[in-house]
Amino acid sequence: EEGGGRTATTSSWRQSPTLRLIRHVHAKRPLSEGHFRSILSARRHDLTVKQYATVDEIVRHSQSSCGSLLRLVLECSGLPPPPPAASGEEEDADDDCDVVRDAASEIGACHGLTNALRTSIPVLSNTGKVIIPADLCRKYGVRSPRYLLSALGMGDEECRSALKFAVSDLAAEARSRLSEARGRREDIFAELGEEKGRDVTAAFLVGMASETFLDRLERRNFDLTDRSL
């Protein structure tokens, strides 16, 4: 700030509730820098993408963004960070917490895909960005963003049907990732014990919110234009 004796950076974090909370937590329990970098890198990349090429690509983005955020939440709850030797590379295969981090990545993928589906129509209309990956669009014949908006607006049933099939596939991928994470529950409790296992799995409740939306989407026949979603 001019004349205020503080830099713009200092001023900005003081004005942000999120940054103030991160600073407070980090002072008590240092958090992994790599997770922050993954989140920021994923966000920067996302701003440059009008449509992800494949389902795998949007899954990787979701793991880098939502999955990394969930790993930070786990560290806030007391889960130790990955071993230093694995920084920026692969984690130690002997680390007891690997199974927890793997589950976090899967739930992050589910959460990211679900958020993408939930906001897809507003994002499409405001930015022209198509959330459905290009490989699914080709598979079911979903057209270009401009055509898609026009067709949906005019009630084109062929276009609406094609979009539903593509949405169904992406929703199935999200459910699959959630199922993979839940399949690790017994391993998590075996590694960490009952009390610590309950503590860390509480951070995975976001998966239930994602599942609730996916259930609602399925009941509406995967119609993203349904206003009751």
PDB file of C-alpha atoms in Angstrom:
ATOM      1  CA  GLU A   1       0.000   0.000   0.000  1.00  0.00           C
ATOM      2  CA  GLU A   2       1.256   3.472  -0.818  1.00  0.00           C
ATOM      3  CA  GLY A   3       2.458   5.249   2.298  1.00  0.00           C
ATOM      4  CA  GLY A   4       1.262   2.395   4.461  1.00  0.00           C
ATOM      5  CA  GLY A   5       4.649   0.872   5.100  1.00  0.00           C
ATOM      6  CA  ARG A   6       3.490  -2.548   3.871  1.00  0.00           C
ATOM      7  CA  THR A   7       4.109  -4.353   0.620  1.00  0.00           C
ATOM      8  CA  ALA A   8       1.224  -5.331  -1.636  1.00  0.00           C
ATOM      9  CA  THR A   9       1.940  -8.985  -0.855  1.00  0.00           C
ATOM     10  CA  THR A  10       1.739  -8.470   2.907  1.00  0.00           C
ATOM     11  CA  SER A  11      -1.434  -6.447   2.528  1.00  0.00           C
ATOM     12  CA  SER A  12      -3.103  -9.030   0.294  1.00  0.00           C
ATOM     13  CA  TRP A  13      -2.642 -11.986   2.628  1.00  0.00           C
ATOM     14  CA  ARG A  14      -3.911  -9.946   5.572  1.00  0.00           C
ATOM     15  CA  GLN A  15      -7.072  -9.162   3.625  1.00  0.00           C
ATOM     16  CA  SER A  16      -7.693 -12.774   2.612  1.00  0.00           C
ATOM     17  CA  PRO A  17      -9.392 -15.037   5.196  1.00  0.00           C
ATOM     18  CA  THR A  18      -8.084 -18.105   3.362  1.00  0.00           C
ATOM     19  CA  LEU A  19      -4.466 -16.937   3.355  1.00  0.00           C
ATOM     20  CA  ARG A  20      -4.680 -15.881   6.985  1.00  0.00           C
ATOM     21  CA  LEU A  21      -5.932 -19.348   7.921  1.00  0.00           C
ATOM     22  CA  ILE A  22      -3.189 -21.065   5.888  1.00  0.00           C
ATOM     23  CA  ARG A  23      -0.553 -18.886   7.553  1.00  0.00           C
ATOM     24  CA  HIS A  24      -1.957 -19.708  10.999  1.00  0.00           C
ATOM     25  CA  VAL A  25      -1.992 -23.465  10.322  1.00  0.00           C
ATOM     26  CA  HIS A  26       1.429 -23.437   8.679  1.00  0.00           C
ATOM     27  CA  ALA A  27       2.932 -21.713  11.727  1.00  0.00           C
ATOM     28  CA  LYS A  28       1.744 -24.596  13.906  1.00  0.00           C
ATOM     29  CA  ARG A  29       2.341 -27.453  11.502  1.00  0.00           C
ATOM     30  CA  PRO A  30       4.421 -26.819   8.343  1.00  0.00           C
ATOM     31  CA  LEU A  31       2.549 -27.938   5.240  1.00  0.00           C
ATOM     32  CA  SER A  32       4.048 -29.491   2.107  1.00  0.00           C
ATOM     33  CA  GLU A  33       5.034 -26.840  -0.415  1.00  0.00           C
ATOM     34  CA  GLY A  34       4.643 -29.343  -3.230  1.00  0.00           C
ATOM     35  CA  HIS A  35       0.886 -29.581  -2.725  1.00  0.00           C
ATOM     36  CA  PHE A  36       0.500 -25.806  -2.999  1.00  0.00           C
ATOM     37  CA  ARG A  37       2.590 -25.802  -6.163  1.00  0.00           C
ATOM     38  CA  SER A  38       0.467 -28.598  -7.656  1.00  0.00           C
ATOM     39  CA  ILE A  39      -2.735 -26.680  -6.958  1.00  0.00           C
ATOM     40  CA  LEU A  40      -1.410 -23.437  -8.458  1.00  0.00           C
ATOM     41  CA  SER A  41       0.072 -25.187 -11.475  1.00  0.00           C
ATOM     42  CA  ALA A  42      -3.190 -27.027 -12.137  1.00  0.00           C
ATOM     43  CA  ARG A  43      -5.159 -23.797 -11.877  1.00  0.00           C
ATOM     44  CA  ARG A  44      -2.841 -21.923 -14.246  1.00  0.00           C
ATOM     45  CA  HIS A  45      -3.081 -24.744 -16.767  1.00  0.00           C
ATOM     46  CA  ASP A  46      -6.860 -24.903 -16.449  1.00  0.00           C
ATOM     47  CA  LEU A  47      -7.155 -21.225 -17.361  1.00  0.00           C
ATOM     48  CA  THR A  48      -5.482 -21.938 -20.708  1.00  0.00           C
ATOM     49  CA  VAL A  49      -7.608 -24.973 -21.626  1.00  0.00           C
ATOM     50  CA  LYS A  50     -10.865 -24.675 -23.559  1.00  0.00           C
ATOM     51  CA  GLN A  51     -11.443 -28.425 -23.494  1.00  0.00           C
ATOM     52  CA  TYR A  52      -9.453 -31.321 -22.046  1.00  0.00           C
ATOM     53  CA  ALA A  53      -8.434 -33.873 -24.652  1.00  0.00           C
ATOM     54  CA  THR A  54      -9.234 -37.042 -22.718  1.00  0.00           C
ATOM     55  CA  VAL A  55     -10.944 -38.313 -19.590  1.00  0.00           C
ATOM     56  CA  ASP A  56      -7.523 -39.266 -18.204  1.00  0.00           C
ATOM     57  CA  GLU A  57      -6.334 -35.676 -18.654  1.00  0.00           C
ATOM     58  CA  ILE A  58      -9.203 -34.150 -16.687  1.00  0.00           C
ATOM     59  CA  VAL A  59      -8.756 -36.841 -14.017  1.00  0.00           C
ATOM     60  CA  ARG A  60      -5.088 -35.896 -13.657  1.00  0.00           C
ATOM     61  CA  HIS A  61      -6.070 -32.244 -13.378  1.00  0.00           C
ATOM     62  CA  SER A  62      -8.600 -33.089 -10.653  1.00  0.00           C
ATOM     63  CA  GLN A  63      -5.994 -35.076  -8.738  1.00  0.00           C
ATOM     64  CA  SER A  64      -3.475 -32.229  -8.982  1.00  0.00           C
ATOM     65  CA  SER A  65      -5.982 -29.628  -7.805  1.00  0.00           C
ATOM     66  CA  CYS A  66      -8.653 -31.191  -5.579  1.00  0.00           C
ATOM     67  CA  GLY A  67      -6.474 -34.172  -4.640  1.00  0.00           C
ATOM     68  CA  SER A  68      -3.587 -31.952  -3.540  1.00  0.00           C
ATOM     69  CA  LEU A  69      -5.983 -29.767  -1.557  1.00  0.00           C
ATOM     70  CA  LEU A  70      -7.324 -32.841   0.214  1.00  0.00           C
ATOM     71  CA  ARG A  71      -3.780 -33.946   1.031  1.00  0.00           C
ATOM     72  CA  LEU A  72      -3.216 -30.548   2.641  1.00  0.00           C
ATOM     73  CA  VAL A  73      -6.381 -31.043   4.694  1.00  0.00           C
ATOM     74  CA  LEU A  74      -4.974 -34.380   5.849  1.00  0.00           C
ATOM     75  CA  GLU A  75      -1.715 -32.730   6.883  1.00  0.00           C
ATOM     76  CA  CYS A  76      -3.729 -30.164   8.851  1.00  0.00           C
ATOM     77  CA  SER A  77      -5.344 -33.072  10.699  1.00  0.00           C
ATOM     78  CA  GLY A  78      -1.933 -34.450  11.640  1.00  0.00           C
ATOM     79  CA  LEU A  79      -0.951 -36.728   8.765  1.00  0.00           C
ATOM     80  CA  PRO A  80       2.816 -36.376   8.226  1.00  0.00           C
ATOM     81  CA  PRO A  81       4.007 -35.000   4.874  1.00  0.00           C
ATOM     82  CA  PRO A  82       5.682 -37.309   2.334  1.00  0.00           C
ATOM     83  CA  PRO A  83       9.323 -38.190   3.082  1.00  0.00           C
ATOM     84  CA  PRO A  84      11.713 -35.386   1.970  1.00  0.00           C
ATOM     85  CA  ALA A  85      13.547 -37.760  -0.365  1.00  0.00           C
ATOM     86  CA  ALA A  86      10.365 -38.085  -2.394  1.00  0.00           C
ATOM     87  CA  SER A  87       9.801 -34.349  -2.813  1.00  0.00           C
ATOM     88  CA  GLY A  88       8.550 -33.610  -6.318  1.00  0.00           C
ATOM     89  CA  GLU A  89       8.973 -37.222  -7.360  1.00  0.00           C
ATOM     90  CA  GLU A  90       7.603 -40.515  -6.105  1.00  0.00           C
ATOM     91  CA  GLU A  91       6.673 -41.128  -2.503  1.00  0.00           C
ATOM     92  CA  ASP A  92       8.401 -43.751  -0.383  1.00  0.00           C
ATOM     93  CA  ALA A  93       6.750 -47.120  -1.012  1.00  0.00           C
ATOM     94  CA  ASP A  94       7.327 -48.052   2.644  1.00  0.00           C
ATOM     95  CA  ASP A  95       5.544 -44.984   4.008  1.00  0.00           C
ATOM     96  CA  ASP A  96       2.569 -46.102   6.127  1.00  0.00           C
ATOM     97  CA  CYS A  97       0.577 -43.072   4.974  1.00  0.00           C
ATOM     98  CA  ASP A  98       0.801 -43.840   1.265  1.00  0.00           C
ATOM     99  CA  VAL A  99      -2.563 -45.612   1.287  1.00  0.00           C
ATOM    100  CA  VAL A 100      -4.173 -42.488   2.786  1.00  0.00           C
ATOM    101  CA  ARG A 101      -2.619 -40.196   0.181  1.00  0.00           C
ATOM    102  CA  ASP A 102      -3.694 -42.541  -2.602  1.00  0.00           C
ATOM    103  CA  ALA A 103      -7.259 -42.468  -1.301  1.00  0.00           C
ATOM    104  CA  ALA A 104      -7.084 -38.666  -1.148  1.00  0.00           C
ATOM    105  CA  SER A 105      -6.032 -38.535  -4.802  1.00  0.00           C
ATOM    106  CA  GLU A 106      -8.956 -40.749  -5.836  1.00  0.00           C
ATOM    107  CA  ILE A 107     -11.494 -38.728  -3.845  1.00  0.00           C
ATOM    108  CA  GLY A 108      -9.940 -35.565  -5.248  1.00  0.00           C
ATOM    109  CA  ALA A 109     -10.488 -36.939  -8.751  1.00  0.00           C
ATOM    110  CA  CYS A 110     -14.125 -37.703  -7.930  1.00  0.00           C
ATOM    111  CA  HIS A 111     -14.657 -34.283  -6.370  1.00  0.00           C
ATOM    112  CA  GLY A 112     -13.002 -32.462  -9.268  1.00  0.00           C
ATOM    113  CA  LEU A 113     -15.034 -34.329 -11.895  1.00  0.00           C
ATOM    114  CA  THR A 114     -18.242 -33.741  -9.957  1.00  0.00           C
ATOM    115  CA  ASN A 115     -17.551 -30.020  -9.599  1.00  0.00           C
ATOM    116  CA  ALA A 116     -16.823 -29.833 -13.318  1.00  0.00           C
ATOM    117  CA  LEU A 117     -20.163 -31.463 -14.124  1.00  0.00           C
ATOM    118  CA  ARG A 118     -22.046 -29.310 -11.623  1.00  0.00           C
ATOM    119  CA  THR A 119     -20.742 -26.042 -13.095  1.00  0.00           C
ATOM    120  CA  SER A 120     -20.492 -27.145 -16.726  1.00  0.00           C
ATOM    121  CA  ILE A 121     -23.441 -25.246 -18.222  1.00  0.00           C
ATOM    122  CA  PRO A 122     -22.640 -21.871 -16.569  1.00  0.00           C
ATOM    123  CA  VAL A 123     -18.965 -22.292 -17.504  1.00  0.00           C
ATOM    124  CA  LEU A 124     -19.897 -23.127 -21.095  1.00  0.00           C
ATOM    125  CA  SER A 125     -22.204 -20.143 -21.466  1.00  0.00           C
ATOM    126  CA  ASN A 126     -19.819 -17.681 -19.799  1.00  0.00           C
ATOM    127  CA  THR A 127     -16.471 -18.806 -21.219  1.00  0.00           C
ATOM    128  CA  GLY A 128     -17.140 -21.232 -24.071  1.00  0.00           C
ATOM    129  CA  LYS A 129     -15.224 -23.919 -22.203  1.00  0.00           C
ATOM    130  CA  VAL A 130     -16.535 -27.468 -22.699  1.00  0.00           C
ATOM    131  CA  ILE A 131     -16.162 -29.583 -19.563  1.00  0.00           C
ATOM    132  CA  ILE A 132     -16.800 -32.867 -21.375  1.00  0.00           C
ATOM    133  CA  PRO A 133     -13.414 -34.111 -22.705  1.00  0.00           C
ATOM    134  CA  ALA A 134     -12.882 -34.221 -26.462  1.00  0.00           C
ATOM    135  CA  ASP A 135     -12.636 -38.019 -26.578  1.00  0.00           C
ATOM    136  CA  LEU A 136     -16.154 -38.374 -25.133  1.00  0.00           C
ATOM    137  CA  CYS A 137     -17.457 -35.653 -27.444  1.00  0.00           C
ATOM    138  CA  ARG A 138     -16.139 -37.573 -30.441  1.00  0.00           C
ATOM    139  CA  LYS A 139     -17.498 -40.851 -29.087  1.00  0.00           C
ATOM    140  CA  TYR A 140     -21.060 -39.551 -28.834  1.00  0.00           C
ATOM    141  CA  GLY A 141     -21.058 -36.806 -31.452  1.00  0.00           C
ATOM    142  CA  VAL A 142     -21.266 -33.801 -29.138  1.00  0.00           C
ATOM    143  CA  ARG A 143     -20.654 -30.702 -31.275  1.00  0.00           C
ATOM    144  CA  SER A 144     -18.583 -27.530 -30.851  1.00  0.00           C
ATOM    145  CA  PRO A 145     -19.239 -25.186 -27.902  1.00  0.00           C
ATOM    146  CA  ARG A 146     -21.099 -22.633 -30.008  1.00  0.00           C
ATOM    147  CA  TYR A 147     -23.251 -25.296 -31.654  1.00  0.00           C
ATOM    148  CA  LEU A 148     -23.841 -27.026 -28.323  1.00  0.00           C
ATOM    149  CA  LEU A 149     -25.174 -23.871 -26.671  1.00  0.00           C
ATOM    150  CA  SER A 150     -27.368 -23.076 -29.654  1.00  0.00           C
ATOM    151  CA  ALA A 151     -28.697 -26.627 -29.904  1.00  0.00           C
ATOM    152  CA  LEU A 152     -29.483 -26.875 -26.207  1.00  0.00           C
ATOM    153  CA  GLY A 153     -31.173 -23.486 -26.313  1.00  0.00           C
ATOM    154  CA  MET A 154     -33.385 -24.602 -29.217  1.00  0.00           C
ATOM    155  CA  GLY A 155     -34.238 -27.915 -27.572  1.00  0.00           C
ATOM    156  CA  ASP A 156     -32.309 -30.109 -30.035  1.00  0.00           C
ATOM    157  CA  GLU A 157     -33.113 -33.584 -28.664  1.00  0.00           C
ATOM    158  CA  GLU A 158     -30.370 -35.316 -30.657  1.00  0.00           C
ATOM    159  CA  CYS A 159     -27.749 -33.004 -29.185  1.00  0.00           C
ATOM    160  CA  ARG A 160     -29.261 -33.311 -25.703  1.00  0.00           C
ATOM    161  CA  SER A 161     -29.198 -37.109 -25.942  1.00  0.00           C
ATOM    162  CA  ALA A 162     -25.561 -37.172 -27.083  1.00  0.00           C
ATOM    163  CA  LEU A 163     -24.587 -34.893 -24.210  1.00  0.00           C
ATOM    164  CA  LYS A 164     -26.379 -37.147 -21.706  1.00  0.00           C
ATOM    165  CA  PHE A 165     -24.370 -40.171 -22.844  1.00  0.00           C
ATOM    166  CA  ALA A 166     -21.102 -38.262 -22.483  1.00  0.00           C
ATOM    167  CA  VAL A 167     -22.118 -36.955 -19.054  1.00  0.00           C
ATOM    168  CA  SER A 168     -23.039 -40.486 -17.985  1.00  0.00           C
ATOM    169  CA  ASP A 169     -19.546 -41.716 -18.855  1.00  0.00           C
ATOM    170  CA  LEU A 170     -17.867 -38.899 -16.923  1.00  0.00           C
ATOM    171  CA  ALA A 171     -20.145 -39.470 -13.921  1.00  0.00           C
ATOM    172  CA  ALA A 172     -19.272 -43.176 -14.030  1.00  0.00           C
ATOM    173  CA  GLU A 173     -15.573 -42.267 -13.925  1.00  0.00           C
ATOM    174  CA  ALA A 174     -16.195 -40.110 -10.853  1.00  0.00           C
ATOM    175  CA  ARG A 175     -18.054 -42.958  -9.125  1.00  0.00           C
ATOM    176  CA  SER A 176     -15.253 -45.360 -10.007  1.00  0.00           C
ATOM    177  CA  ARG A 177     -12.677 -43.104  -8.349  1.00  0.00           C
ATOM    178  CA  LEU A 178     -14.827 -42.815  -5.218  1.00  0.00           C
ATOM    179  CA  SER A 179     -15.213 -46.588  -5.116  1.00  0.00           C
ATOM    180  CA  GLU A 180     -11.441 -47.017  -5.405  1.00  0.00           C
ATOM    181  CA  ALA A 181     -10.939 -44.720  -2.417  1.00  0.00           C
ATOM    182  CA  ARG A 182     -13.536 -46.524  -0.321  1.00  0.00           C
ATOM    183  CA  GLY A 183     -11.873 -49.806  -1.146  1.00  0.00           C
ATOM    184  CA  ARG A 184      -8.799 -48.584   0.738  1.00  0.00           C
ATOM    185  CA  ARG A 185     -10.683 -47.990   3.996  1.00  0.00           C
ATOM    186  CA  GLU A 186      -9.670 -51.282   5.623  1.00  0.00           C
ATOM    187  CA  ASP A 187      -6.036 -50.752   4.650  1.00  0.00           C
ATOM    188  CA  ILE A 188      -6.098 -47.258   6.154  1.00  0.00           C
ATOM    189  CA  PHE A 189      -7.384 -48.528   9.497  1.00  0.00           C
ATOM    190  CA  ALA A 190      -4.933 -51.429   9.414  1.00  0.00           C
ATOM    191  CA  GLU A 191      -2.010 -49.040   8.886  1.00  0.00           C
ATOM    192  CA  LEU A 192      -3.050 -46.215  11.211  1.00  0.00           C
ATOM    193  CA  GLY A 193      -5.230 -47.862  13.836  1.00  0.00           C
ATOM    194  CA  GLU A 194      -8.831 -47.145  14.787  1.00  0.00           C
ATOM    195  CA  GLU A 195      -8.497 -43.665  16.293  1.00  0.00           C
ATOM    196  CA  LYS A 196      -6.134 -42.163  13.715  1.00  0.00           C
ATOM    197  CA  GLY A 197      -8.010 -43.926  10.937  1.00  0.00           C
ATOM    198  CA  ARG A 198     -11.228 -42.179  11.974  1.00  0.00           C
ATOM    199  CA  ASP A 199      -9.445 -38.836  12.117  1.00  0.00           C
ATOM    200  CA  VAL A 200      -8.068 -39.011   8.585  1.00  0.00           C
ATOM    201  CA  THR A 201     -11.139 -40.555   6.952  1.00  0.00           C
ATOM    202  CA  ALA A 202     -13.239 -37.680   8.339  1.00  0.00           C
ATOM    203  CA  ALA A 203     -11.441 -35.523   5.766  1.00  0.00           C
ATOM    204  CA  PHE A 204     -12.956 -37.716   3.050  1.00  0.00           C
ATOM    205  CA  LEU A 205     -16.545 -36.622   3.785  1.00  0.00           C
ATOM    206  CA  VAL A 206     -16.326 -34.429   0.692  1.00  0.00           C
ATOM    207  CA  GLY A 207     -16.778 -37.684  -1.218  1.00  0.00           C
ATOM    208  CA  MET A 208     -20.297 -37.968   0.190  1.00  0.00           C
ATOM    209  CA  ALA A 209     -21.164 -34.517  -1.136  1.00  0.00           C
ATOM    210  CA  SER A 210     -19.925 -35.570  -4.567  1.00  0.00           C
ATOM    211  CA  GLU A 211     -21.925 -38.792  -4.396  1.00  0.00           C
ATOM    212  CA  THR A 212     -25.074 -36.864  -3.482  1.00  0.00           C
ATOM    213  CA  PHE A 213     -24.753 -34.751  -6.625  1.00  0.00           C
ATOM    214  CA  LEU A 214     -23.990 -37.794  -8.789  1.00  0.00           C
ATOM    215  CA  ASP A 215     -27.093 -39.554  -7.442  1.00  0.00           C
ATOM    216  CA  ARG A 216     -29.208 -36.496  -8.198  1.00  0.00           C
ATOM    217  CA  LEU A 217     -27.713 -36.237 -11.686  1.00  0.00           C
ATOM    218  CA  GLU A 218     -28.494 -39.892 -12.385  1.00  0.00           C
ATOM    219  CA  ARG A 219     -32.105 -39.484 -11.202  1.00  0.00           C
ATOM    220  CA  ARG A 220     -32.437 -36.681 -13.742  1.00  0.00           C
ATOM    221  CA  ASN A 221     -31.135 -38.917 -16.504  1.00  0.00           C
ATOM    222  CA  PHE A 222     -27.784 -37.080 -16.676  1.00  0.00           C
ATOM    223  CA  ASP A 223     -29.425 -33.919 -17.977  1.00  0.00           C
ATOM    224  CA  LEU A 224     -27.101 -31.045 -17.051  1.00  0.00           C
ATOM    225  CA  THR A 225     -29.687 -28.528 -18.235  1.00  0.00           C
ATOM    226  CA  ASP A 226     -32.190 -29.643 -15.579  1.00  0.00           C
ATOM    227  CA  ARG A 227     -32.620 -26.579 -13.368  1.00  0.00           C
ATOM    228  CA  SER A 228     -33.432 -28.707 -10.313  1.00  0.00           C
ATOM    229  CA  LEU A 229     -29.819 -29.907 -10.189  1.00  0.00           C
TER     230      LEU A 229
END
